[in-house]
mmCIF file with all atom_site columns, C-alpha atoms in Angstrom:
data_model
loop_
_atom_site.group_PDB
_atom_site.id
_atom_site.type_symbol
_atom_site.label_atom_id
_atom_site.label_alt_id
_atom_site.label_comp_id
_atom_site.label_asym_id
_atom_site.label_entity_id
_atom_site.label_seq_id
_atom_site.pdbx_PDB_ins_code
_atom_site.Cartn_x
_atom_site.Cartn_y
_atom_site.Cartn_z
_atom_site.occupancy
_atom_site.B_iso_or_equiv
_atom_site.pdbx_formal_charge
_atom_site.auth_seq_id
_atom_site.auth_comp_id
_atom_site.auth_asym_id
_atom_site.auth_atom_id
_atom_site.pdbx_PDB_model_num
ATOM 1   C CA . UNK A 1 1   ? -3.746  -4.586  -5.279 1.00 41.00 ? 680 UNK A CA 1
ATOM 2   C CA . UNK A 1 2   ? -1.344  -4.583  -2.357 1.00 47.00 ? 681 UNK A CA 1
ATOM 3   C CA . UNK A 1 3   ? 1.329   -1.912  -2.020 1.00 58.00 ? 682 UNK A CA 1
ATOM 4   C CA . UNK A 1 4   ? 4.582   -3.146  -3.663 1.00 63.00 ? 683 UNK A CA 1
ATOM 5   C CA . UNK A 1 5   ? 6.212   -2.858  -0.248 1.00 75.00 ? 684 UNK A CA 1
ATOM 6   C CA . UNK A 1 6   ? 4.305   -5.963  0.782  1.00 83.00 ? 685 UNK A CA 1
ATOM 7   C CA . UNK A 1 7   ? 4.241   -7.993  -2.458 1.00 83.00 ? 686 UNK A CA 1
ATOM 8   C CA . UNK A 1 8   ? 6.917   -10.428 -1.228 1.00 86.00 ? 687 UNK A CA 1
ATOM 9   C CA . UNK A 1 9   ? 5.207   -11.070 2.132  1.00 88.00 ? 688 UNK A CA 1
ATOM 10  C CA . UNK A 1 10  ? 3.181   -14.285 2.441  1.00 87.00 ? 689 UNK A CA 1
ATOM 11  C CA . UNK A 1 11  ? 0.602   -14.083 5.221  1.00 83.00 ? 690 UNK A CA 1
ATOM 12  C CA . UNK A 1 12  ? -1.385  -17.174 6.185  1.00 84.00 ? 691 UNK A CA 1
ATOM 13  C CA . UNK A 1 13  ? -5.172  -16.832 6.221  1.00 86.00 ? 692 UNK A CA 1
ATOM 14  C CA . UNK A 1 14  ? -5.249  -18.971 9.371  1.00 89.00 ? 693 UNK A CA 1
ATOM 15  C CA . UNK A 1 15  ? -2.555  -16.968 11.152 1.00 90.00 ? 694 UNK A CA 1
ATOM 16  C CA . UNK A 1 16  ? -2.266  -13.566 9.474  1.00 91.00 ? 695 UNK A CA 1
ATOM 17  C CA . UNK A 1 17  ? 0.729   -11.413 10.317 1.00 93.00 ? 696 UNK A CA 1
ATOM 18  C CA . UNK A 1 18  ? 0.232   -8.484  7.913  1.00 93.00 ? 697 UNK A CA 1
ATOM 19  C CA . UNK A 1 19  ? -2.744  -6.167  8.319  1.00 94.00 ? 698 UNK A CA 1
ATOM 20  C CA . UNK A 1 20  ? -3.203  -3.427  5.739  1.00 93.00 ? 699 UNK A CA 1
ATOM 21  C CA . UNK A 1 21  ? -4.572  -0.176  7.160  1.00 94.00 ? 700 UNK A CA 1
ATOM 22  C CA . UNK A 1 22  ? -5.107  3.345   5.927  1.00 95.00 ? 701 UNK A CA 1
ATOM 23  C CA . UNK A 1 23  ? -5.283  6.046   8.551  1.00 95.00 ? 702 UNK A CA 1
ATOM 24  C CA . UNK A 1 24  ? -3.843  9.436   9.300  1.00 96.00 ? 703 UNK A CA 1
ATOM 25  C CA . UNK A 1 25  ? -1.387  9.535   12.172 1.00 97.00 ? 704 UNK A CA 1
ATOM 26  C CA . UNK A 1 26  ? 1.213   11.726  13.772 1.00 97.00 ? 705 UNK A CA 1
ATOM 27  C CA . UNK A 1 27  ? 4.654   10.106  13.735 1.00 97.00 ? 706 UNK A CA 1
ATOM 28  C CA . UNK A 1 28  ? 6.966   10.841  16.656 1.00 96.00 ? 707 UNK A CA 1
ATOM 29  C CA . UNK A 1 29  ? 10.249  11.148  14.784 1.00 94.00 ? 708 UNK A CA 1
ATOM 30  C CA . UNK A 1 30  ? 12.221  11.192  18.045 1.00 92.00 ? 709 UNK A CA 1
ATOM 31  C CA . UNK A 1 31  ? 11.261  7.511   18.378 1.00 92.00 ? 710 UNK A CA 1
ATOM 32  C CA . UNK A 1 32  ? 12.388  6.753   14.819 1.00 91.00 ? 711 UNK A CA 1
ATOM 33  C CA . UNK A 1 33  ? 15.523  8.917   15.065 1.00 89.00 ? 712 UNK A CA 1
ATOM 34  C CA . UNK A 1 34  ? 16.554  9.047   18.755 1.00 86.00 ? 713 UNK A CA 1
ATOM 35  C CA . UNK A 1 35  ? 19.254  11.661  18.143 1.00 82.00 ? 714 UNK A CA 1
ATOM 36  C CA . UNK A 1 36  ? 16.840  14.113  16.527 1.00 81.00 ? 715 UNK A CA 1
ATOM 37  C CA . UNK A 1 37  ? 16.292  16.134  19.686 1.00 71.00 ? 716 UNK A CA 1
ATOM 38  C CA . UNK A 1 38  ? 20.022  16.353  20.469 1.00 71.00 ? 717 UNK A CA 1
ATOM 39  C CA . UNK A 1 39  ? 21.292  19.354  18.564 1.00 67.00 ? 718 UNK A CA 1
ATOM 40  C CA . UNK A 1 40  ? 24.980  19.542  19.363 1.00 67.00 ? 719 UNK A CA 1
ATOM 41  C CA . UNK A 1 41  ? 25.822  22.009  16.609 1.00 70.00 ? 720 UNK A CA 1
ATOM 42  C CA . UNK A 1 42  ? 24.839  25.619  17.055 1.00 76.00 ? 721 UNK A CA 1
ATOM 43  C CA . UNK A 1 43  ? 22.554  26.844  14.298 1.00 77.00 ? 722 UNK A CA 1
ATOM 44  C CA . UNK A 1 44  ? 24.625  29.988  13.769 1.00 80.00 ? 723 UNK A CA 1
ATOM 45  C CA . UNK A 1 45  ? 27.610  27.745  12.907 1.00 83.00 ? 724 UNK A CA 1
ATOM 46  C CA . UNK A 1 46  ? 25.783  26.102  9.995  1.00 84.00 ? 725 UNK A CA 1
ATOM 47  C CA . UNK A 1 47  ? 26.127  27.462  6.466  1.00 90.00 ? 726 UNK A CA 1
ATOM 48  C CA . UNK A 1 48  ? 23.094  29.451  5.363  1.00 89.00 ? 727 UNK A CA 1
ATOM 49  C CA . UNK A 1 49  ? 22.368  27.042  2.484  1.00 90.00 ? 728 UNK A CA 1
ATOM 50  C CA . UNK A 1 50  ? 22.074  24.125  4.951  1.00 87.00 ? 729 UNK A CA 1
ATOM 51  C CA . UNK A 1 51  ? 19.669  26.042  7.181  1.00 86.00 ? 730 UNK A CA 1
ATOM 52  C CA . UNK A 1 52  ? 17.649  27.187  4.158  1.00 89.00 ? 731 UNK A CA 1
ATOM 53  C CA . UNK A 1 53  ? 17.600  24.051  1.993  1.00 92.00 ? 732 UNK A CA 1
ATOM 54  C CA . UNK A 1 54  ? 18.248  21.102  4.314  1.00 90.00 ? 733 UNK A CA 1
ATOM 55  C CA . UNK A 1 55  ? 15.627  18.516  5.230  1.00 92.00 ? 734 UNK A CA 1
ATOM 56  C CA . UNK A 1 56  ? 13.517  19.764  8.136  1.00 91.00 ? 735 UNK A CA 1
ATOM 57  C CA . UNK A 1 57  ? 12.550  17.001  10.549 1.00 90.00 ? 736 UNK A CA 1
ATOM 58  C CA . UNK A 1 58  ? 9.972   18.096  13.086 1.00 90.00 ? 737 UNK A CA 1
ATOM 59  C CA . UNK A 1 59  ? 9.649   16.170  16.336 1.00 90.00 ? 738 UNK A CA 1
ATOM 60  C CA . UNK A 1 60  ? 6.116   15.129  15.321 1.00 94.00 ? 739 UNK A CA 1
ATOM 61  C CA . UNK A 1 61  ? 5.004   15.013  11.697 1.00 96.00 ? 740 UNK A CA 1
ATOM 62  C CA . UNK A 1 62  ? 1.691   14.084  10.069 1.00 96.00 ? 741 UNK A CA 1
ATOM 63  C CA . UNK A 1 63  ? 1.682   10.909  8.004  1.00 97.00 ? 742 UNK A CA 1
ATOM 64  C CA . UNK A 1 64  ? -0.316  7.849   6.979  1.00 97.00 ? 743 UNK A CA 1
ATOM 65  C CA . UNK A 1 65  ? -0.107  4.398   8.476  1.00 97.00 ? 744 UNK A CA 1
ATOM 66  C CA . UNK A 1 66  ? -0.233  1.721   5.777  1.00 96.00 ? 745 UNK A CA 1
ATOM 67  C CA . UNK A 1 67  ? 0.093   -1.527  7.713  1.00 95.00 ? 746 UNK A CA 1
ATOM 68  C CA . UNK A 1 68  ? 0.722   -3.433  10.906 1.00 96.00 ? 747 UNK A CA 1
ATOM 69  C CA . UNK A 1 69  ? 3.046   -6.425  10.834 1.00 96.00 ? 748 UNK A CA 1
ATOM 70  C CA . UNK A 1 70  ? 3.457   -8.969  13.608 1.00 95.00 ? 749 UNK A CA 1
ATOM 71  C CA . UNK A 1 71  ? 7.043   -9.645  14.598 1.00 95.00 ? 750 UNK A CA 1
ATOM 72  C CA . UNK A 1 72  ? 8.319   -13.148 15.312 1.00 94.00 ? 751 UNK A CA 1
ATOM 73  C CA . UNK A 1 73  ? 8.788   -12.173 18.981 1.00 96.00 ? 752 UNK A CA 1
ATOM 74  C CA . UNK A 1 74  ? 5.088   -11.264 19.275 1.00 95.00 ? 753 UNK A CA 1
ATOM 75  C CA . UNK A 1 75  ? 5.512   -7.496  19.037 1.00 96.00 ? 754 UNK A CA 1
ATOM 76  C CA . UNK A 1 76  ? 4.215   -5.211  16.319 1.00 97.00 ? 755 UNK A CA 1
ATOM 77  C CA . UNK A 1 77  ? 5.680   -2.755  13.821 1.00 96.00 ? 756 UNK A CA 1
ATOM 78  C CA . UNK A 1 78  ? 3.746   -0.043  12.015 1.00 97.00 ? 757 UNK A CA 1
ATOM 79  C CA . UNK A 1 79  ? 4.539   0.846   8.422  1.00 96.00 ? 758 UNK A CA 1
ATOM 80  C CA . UNK A 1 80  ? 3.921   4.509   7.737  1.00 96.00 ? 759 UNK A CA 1
ATOM 81  C CA . UNK A 1 81  ? 4.841   7.245   5.306  1.00 97.00 ? 760 UNK A CA 1
ATOM 82  C CA . UNK A 1 82  ? 5.339   10.936  5.882  1.00 97.00 ? 761 UNK A CA 1
ATOM 83  C CA . UNK A 1 83  ? 6.435   13.793  3.672  1.00 97.00 ? 762 UNK A CA 1
ATOM 84  C CA . UNK A 1 84  ? 9.019   16.033  5.354  1.00 96.00 ? 763 UNK A CA 1
ATOM 85  C CA . UNK A 1 85  ? 9.928   19.258  3.579  1.00 96.00 ? 764 UNK A CA 1
ATOM 86  C CA . UNK A 1 86  ? 13.037  21.341  3.164  1.00 94.00 ? 765 UNK A CA 1
ATOM 87  C CA . UNK A 1 87  ? 13.517  24.285  5.481  1.00 92.00 ? 766 UNK A CA 1
ATOM 88  C CA . UNK A 1 88  ? 12.570  26.695  2.675  1.00 94.00 ? 767 UNK A CA 1
ATOM 89  C CA . UNK A 1 89  ? 9.458   24.666  1.748  1.00 94.00 ? 768 UNK A CA 1
ATOM 90  C CA . UNK A 1 90  ? 10.522  24.209  -1.888 1.00 96.00 ? 769 UNK A CA 1
ATOM 91  C CA . UNK A 1 91  ? 11.269  20.483  -1.678 1.00 95.00 ? 770 UNK A CA 1
ATOM 92  C CA . UNK A 1 92  ? 9.664   17.458  -0.092 1.00 96.00 ? 771 UNK A CA 1
ATOM 93  C CA . UNK A 1 93  ? 10.213  13.717  -0.153 1.00 96.00 ? 772 UNK A CA 1
ATOM 94  C CA . UNK A 1 94  ? 8.353   10.537  0.711  1.00 96.00 ? 773 UNK A CA 1
ATOM 95  C CA . UNK A 1 95  ? 9.822   8.920   3.819  1.00 96.00 ? 774 UNK A CA 1
ATOM 96  C CA . UNK A 1 96  ? 8.758   5.347   4.572  1.00 95.00 ? 775 UNK A CA 1
ATOM 97  C CA . UNK A 1 97  ? 9.304   4.210   8.154  1.00 96.00 ? 776 UNK A CA 1
ATOM 98  C CA . UNK A 1 98  ? 8.824   1.069   10.234 1.00 96.00 ? 777 UNK A CA 1
ATOM 99  C CA . UNK A 1 99  ? 8.217   2.159   13.814 1.00 97.00 ? 778 UNK A CA 1
ATOM 100 C CA . UNK A 1 100 ? 7.114   0.769   17.156 1.00 96.00 ? 779 UNK A CA 1
ATOM 101 C CA . UNK A 1 101 ? 3.414   1.327   17.956 1.00 96.00 ? 780 UNK A CA 1
ATOM 102 C CA . UNK A 1 102 ? 4.161   3.996   20.594 1.00 96.00 ? 781 UNK A CA 1
ATOM 103 C CA . UNK A 1 103 ? 5.701   6.211   17.883 1.00 96.00 ? 782 UNK A CA 1
ATOM 104 C CA . UNK A 1 104 ? 2.260   6.766   16.315 1.00 96.00 ? 783 UNK A CA 1
ATOM 105 C CA . UNK A 1 105 ? -0.680  8.844   17.466 1.00 95.00 ? 784 UNK A CA 1
ATOM 106 C CA . UNK A 1 106 ? -3.870  8.393   15.419 1.00 94.00 ? 785 UNK A CA 1
ATOM 107 C CA . UNK A 1 107 ? -5.780  11.533  14.548 1.00 88.00 ? 786 UNK A CA 1
ATOM 108 C CA . UNK A 1 108 ? -8.884  11.960  16.676 1.00 76.00 ? 787 UNK A CA 1
ATOM 109 C CA . UNK A 1 109 ? -12.208 10.440  15.634 1.00 67.00 ? 788 UNK A CA 1
ATOM 110 C CA . UNK A 1 110 ? -10.592 7.772   13.459 1.00 63.00 ? 789 UNK A CA 1
ATOM 111 C CA . UNK A 1 111 ? -11.316 4.090   13.522 1.00 58.00 ? 790 UNK A CA 1
ATOM 112 C CA . UNK A 1 112 ? -8.470  1.582   13.578 1.00 61.00 ? 791 UNK A CA 1
ATOM 113 C CA . UNK A 1 113 ? -8.112  2.008   9.814  1.00 60.00 ? 792 UNK A CA 1
ATOM 114 C CA . UNK A 1 114 ? -8.205  -1.697  8.971  1.00 59.00 ? 793 UNK A CA 1
ATOM 115 C CA . UNK A 1 115 ? -9.030  -2.361  5.330  1.00 52.00 ? 794 UNK A CA 1
#
């Protein structure tokens, strides 16, 4: 069964545009969130509860790529999920992203992950 994310997508067998994959990747979050590296607020000005409990977004985070989809302009987007944690490590959430191919780095010794 296909992931519910894709259940409304119709892909022709003659000209497929959706390719389901399953592979471990590193996601460059600076490509998904360009302002991530620009910290304009000093950390010592933040309340302690924000620094302790806020969502921690690393510049690169491990995740899983779930699919490739072909865009109408000929380019590609990768669907991936990652699980960032809170600064204190007590919380985590599932973050689903659509990113350009250059935002992903496959783990070494992995095939293309096509299913």
